[in-house]
Amino acid sequence: MSIYTISCRMSKTLNRKAAAMRSHRAIPSMIAFALIVMSVTSALLSTAVPHARATGETVIYLPLLIGPDTAVEEPPYGSYEYWTVHPLEARREVIRLVNIERVASGCSAAYENPILMDVTQAWSEYMYFLPEIAHTDAYPGDWYDEHGWPHPILGENIAGPNTPDGVVQNWMNSQWHRVAMLSCDAGPAYRYEIGVGYTNSWILTISAE
């Protein structure tokens, strides 16, 4: 047997051993990948909403993946979606629009009061969890007094989902809502305060202090 033949055989043997070693190294990676795939699949299936009873279909909601460089589009300013994303801005926009109407009618502008803002926001959230749209007199006690506002209430308006402009226009188009919103008969010695709450429903309260 020549040296060349022995060398070739040794080379083939070494190649087979190297290939076997690479194959053994690849097994853990393949197992890890398979486990990841199984985990993701299980998570997706667990979020499936079984509509089979009614429609015979199953809808799977895929998770929303947002990375650090993923841009989230801002809803257009003034749209219902925008005010839903920015509820405090929506409340203050209503105050701005209401005061425009108050001044135009000969009343003084009402001042945003932080306590009254909290009281009205709490009522808006209360309506959301009931769920029911109702005035505060539906509450078994005195809502304002119990929430730290003992001053007289001159007007209270409520409304369902709407934009700030839409809800103010609806109140202005309704006689009794307009009267409540433009209340200014407490006299010049009083300072008019306003609070607006918004969750999914609106409440506007005018008070005098």
Short mmCIF file of C-alpha atoms in Angstrom, two decimals:
data_model
loop_
_atom_site.label_atom_id
_atom_site.label_comp_id
_atom_site.label_asym_id
_atom_site.label_seq_id
_atom_site.Cartn_x
_atom_site.Cartn_y
_atom_site.Cartn_z
CA MET A 1 0.00 0.00 0.00
CA SER A 2 1.47 3.31 -1.01
CA ILE A 3 1.92 6.33 1.22
CA TYR A 4 -0.53 8.23 -1.02
CA THR A 5 -3.26 5.61 -0.46
CA ILE A 6 -2.74 5.71 3.32
CA SER A 7 -2.82 9.50 3.26
CA CYS A 8 -6.07 9.53 1.27
CA ARG A 9 -7.73 7.09 3.67
CA MET A 10 -6.61 9.10 6.70
CA SER A 11 -7.90 12.29 5.08
CA LYS A 12 -11.32 10.72 4.42
CA THR A 13 -11.50 9.43 7.99
CA LEU A 14 -10.65 12.83 9.42
CA ASN A 15 -13.23 14.50 7.17
CA ARG A 16 -15.93 12.10 8.36
CA LYS A 17 -15.05 12.78 11.99
CA ALA A 18 -15.09 16.55 11.43
CA ALA A 19 -18.48 16.34 9.73
CA ALA A 20 -19.82 14.26 12.61
CA MET A 21 -18.56 16.81 15.11
CA ARG A 22 -20.20 19.68 13.19
CA SER A 23 -23.43 17.70 13.10
CA HIS A 24 -23.33 17.17 16.89
CA ARG A 25 -22.67 20.86 17.45
CA ALA A 26 -25.66 21.80 15.26
CA ILE A 27 -28.12 19.65 17.23
CA PRO A 28 -28.38 21.97 20.29
CA SER A 29 -28.96 24.97 18.02
CA MET A 30 -31.68 23.13 16.12
CA ILE A 31 -33.34 22.08 19.38
CA ALA A 32 -33.23 25.65 20.70
CA PHE A 33 -34.78 26.97 17.49
CA ALA A 34 -37.51 24.31 17.60
CA LEU A 35 -38.33 25.26 21.21
CA ILE A 36 -38.62 28.94 20.25
CA VAL A 37 -40.96 28.10 17.37
CA MET A 38 -43.09 25.93 19.65
CA SER A 39 -43.23 28.67 22.31
CA VAL A 40 -44.31 31.36 19.81
CA THR A 41 -46.89 29.05 18.24
CA SER A 42 -48.31 28.20 21.68
CA ALA A 43 -48.54 31.90 22.58
CA LEU A 44 -50.36 32.72 19.35
CA LEU A 45 -52.81 29.88 19.79
CA SER A 46 -53.51 30.95 23.37
CA THR A 47 -54.67 34.37 22.08
CA ALA A 48 -57.13 32.85 19.65
CA VAL A 49 -60.69 34.05 20.10
CA PRO A 50 -63.00 31.09 19.56
CA HIS A 51 -65.77 32.26 17.29
CA ALA A 52 -66.43 28.69 16.21
CA ARG A 53 -69.66 28.51 18.15
CA ALA A 54 -71.24 31.31 16.14
CA THR A 55 -69.37 31.39 12.85
CA GLY A 56 -67.36 28.22 12.59
CA GLU A 57 -64.17 30.31 12.40
CA THR A 58 -61.26 30.95 14.71
CA VAL A 59 -59.58 34.35 14.66
CA ILE A 60 -56.01 34.62 15.90
CA TYR A 61 -54.80 38.08 16.89
CA LEU A 62 -51.08 38.36 16.20
CA PRO A 63 -49.07 40.34 18.76
CA LEU A 64 -48.13 43.89 17.77
CA LEU A 65 -44.36 44.17 17.64
CA ILE A 66 -43.13 47.74 18.08
CA GLY A 67 -39.42 48.29 18.20
CA PRO A 68 -37.59 51.42 19.34
CA ASP A 69 -37.46 52.71 15.77
CA THR A 70 -41.11 51.98 14.96
CA ALA A 71 -43.09 55.20 14.42
CA VAL A 72 -46.62 55.32 15.86
CA GLU A 73 -48.78 57.67 13.81
CA GLU A 74 -50.52 60.43 15.78
CA PRO A 75 -54.26 60.71 15.12
CA PRO A 76 -55.20 63.89 13.22
CA TYR A 77 -55.69 66.90 15.49
CA GLY A 78 -59.32 67.54 16.32
CA SER A 79 -60.49 64.04 15.40
CA TYR A 80 -62.41 61.90 17.87
CA GLU A 81 -59.42 59.55 18.04
CA TYR A 82 -57.08 62.45 18.88
CA TRP A 83 -59.20 63.62 21.81
CA THR A 84 -59.47 60.03 23.04
CA VAL A 85 -55.66 59.80 23.12
CA HIS A 86 -55.39 63.24 24.77
CA PRO A 87 -58.32 63.45 27.22
CA LEU A 88 -56.95 66.36 29.28
CA GLU A 89 -56.50 68.43 26.12
CA ALA A 90 -60.06 67.52 25.15
CA ARG A 91 -61.40 68.73 28.50
CA ARG A 92 -59.53 72.02 28.24
CA GLU A 93 -60.69 72.49 24.67
CA VAL A 94 -64.28 72.25 25.88
CA ILE A 95 -63.55 74.90 28.52
CA ARG A 96 -62.07 77.17 25.85
CA LEU A 97 -65.10 76.75 23.57
CA VAL A 98 -67.56 77.20 26.44
CA ASN A 99 -65.90 80.44 27.51
CA ILE A 100 -66.12 81.77 23.97
CA GLU A 101 -69.88 81.22 24.14
CA ARG A 102 -70.12 82.67 27.65
CA VAL A 103 -68.33 85.88 26.74
CA ALA A 104 -70.36 86.19 23.53
CA SER A 105 -73.57 85.97 25.59
CA GLY A 106 -72.46 88.64 28.06
CA CYS A 107 -71.27 86.35 30.85
CA SER A 108 -67.80 86.36 32.33
CA ALA A 109 -65.47 83.51 31.46
CA ALA A 110 -65.35 80.65 33.94
CA TYR A 111 -62.02 79.66 35.46
CA GLU A 112 -60.72 76.13 35.28
CA ASN A 113 -60.65 74.89 38.86
CA PRO A 114 -58.38 71.90 39.64
CA ILE A 115 -60.69 70.55 42.36
CA LEU A 116 -63.76 70.83 40.17
CA MET A 117 -61.81 69.22 37.33
CA ASP A 118 -61.08 66.25 39.60
CA VAL A 119 -64.68 66.04 40.80
CA THR A 120 -66.13 66.06 37.28
CA GLN A 121 -63.51 63.63 35.99
CA ALA A 122 -64.37 61.26 38.82
CA TRP A 123 -68.05 61.41 37.80
CA SER A 124 -67.17 60.75 34.16
CA GLU A 125 -65.24 57.67 35.21
CA TYR A 126 -68.12 56.66 37.49
CA MET A 127 -70.49 56.82 34.50
CA TYR A 128 -68.06 54.77 32.44
CA PHE A 129 -67.97 51.91 34.95
CA LEU A 130 -71.73 51.90 35.66
CA PRO A 131 -72.11 51.95 32.58
CA GLU A 132 -74.74 54.69 32.37
CA ILE A 133 -74.95 58.34 31.38
CA ALA A 134 -76.63 60.21 34.21
CA HIS A 135 -76.53 63.45 36.19
CA THR A 136 -74.90 63.49 39.59
CA ASP A 137 -78.31 63.66 41.29
CA ALA A 138 -78.58 59.93 40.46
CA TYR A 139 -75.88 59.39 43.07
CA PRO A 140 -77.30 58.42 46.49
CA GLY A 141 -75.40 61.23 48.24
CA ASP A 142 -74.08 64.69 47.38
CA TRP A 143 -71.40 63.91 44.83
CA TYR A 144 -69.79 67.36 44.84
CA ASP A 145 -69.75 67.81 48.60
CA GLU A 146 -68.39 64.31 49.19
CA HIS A 147 -65.60 64.95 46.69
CA GLY A 148 -64.43 68.24 48.19
CA TRP A 149 -66.56 70.83 46.37
CA PRO A 150 -69.10 72.42 48.77
CA HIS A 151 -69.94 75.44 46.59
CA PRO A 152 -73.27 75.94 44.78
CA ILE A 153 -73.68 74.28 41.38
CA LEU A 154 -75.20 76.59 38.77
CA GLY A 155 -75.29 74.19 35.85
CA GLU A 156 -74.40 70.63 34.95
CA ASN A 157 -74.42 69.13 31.46
CA ILE A 158 -73.70 65.55 30.45
CA ALA A 159 -73.33 63.93 27.05
CA GLY A 160 -72.17 60.77 25.34
CA PRO A 161 -69.08 60.27 23.17
CA ASN A 162 -68.28 63.25 20.96
CA THR A 163 -65.51 65.68 20.06
CA PRO A 164 -65.11 68.89 22.11
CA ASP A 165 -66.54 71.00 19.29
CA GLY A 166 -69.38 68.55 18.71
CA VAL A 167 -70.44 68.32 22.33
CA VAL A 168 -70.38 72.11 22.86
CA GLN A 169 -72.43 72.65 19.70
CA ASN A 170 -74.96 70.06 20.85
CA TRP A 171 -75.29 71.80 24.21
CA MET A 172 -75.68 75.18 22.51
CA ASN A 173 -78.43 73.76 20.29
CA SER A 174 -80.38 72.51 23.31
CA GLN A 175 -82.23 75.21 25.28
CA TRP A 176 -81.73 73.85 28.78
CA HIS A 177 -78.16 72.73 28.16
CA ARG A 178 -77.36 76.19 26.82
CA VAL A 179 -78.88 77.83 29.90
CA ALA A 180 -76.80 75.61 32.20
CA MET A 181 -73.62 76.26 30.24
CA LEU A 182 -74.10 80.04 30.17
CA SER A 183 -75.10 80.37 33.83
CA CYS A 184 -73.94 83.72 35.22
CA ASP A 185 -76.73 84.83 37.55
CA ALA A 186 -74.81 84.41 40.81
CA GLY A 187 -73.87 88.09 40.79
CA PRO A 188 -70.71 90.13 40.26
CA ALA A 189 -69.34 89.26 43.71
CA TYR A 190 -68.81 85.63 42.67
CA ARG A 191 -66.06 84.04 40.66
CA TYR A 192 -67.32 81.47 38.18
CA GLU A 193 -65.53 78.13 38.16
CA ILE A 194 -65.72 75.35 35.61
CA GLY A 195 -64.83 71.68 35.60
CA VAL A 196 -65.03 69.21 32.71
CA GLY A 197 -64.72 65.45 32.89
CA TYR A 198 -64.22 63.11 29.96
CA THR A 199 -63.67 59.37 29.81
CA ASN A 200 -66.12 58.06 27.27
CA SER A 201 -68.86 60.45 28.35
CA TRP A 202 -68.81 64.17 29.09
CA ILE A 203 -69.77 66.18 32.14
CA LEU A 204 -69.55 69.97 32.40
CA THR A 205 -70.15 71.77 35.69
CA ILE A 206 -70.42 75.53 36.26
CA SER A 207 -70.13 76.73 39.86
CA ALA A 208 -69.72 79.98 41.75
CA GLU A 209 -67.31 80.59 44.55
#
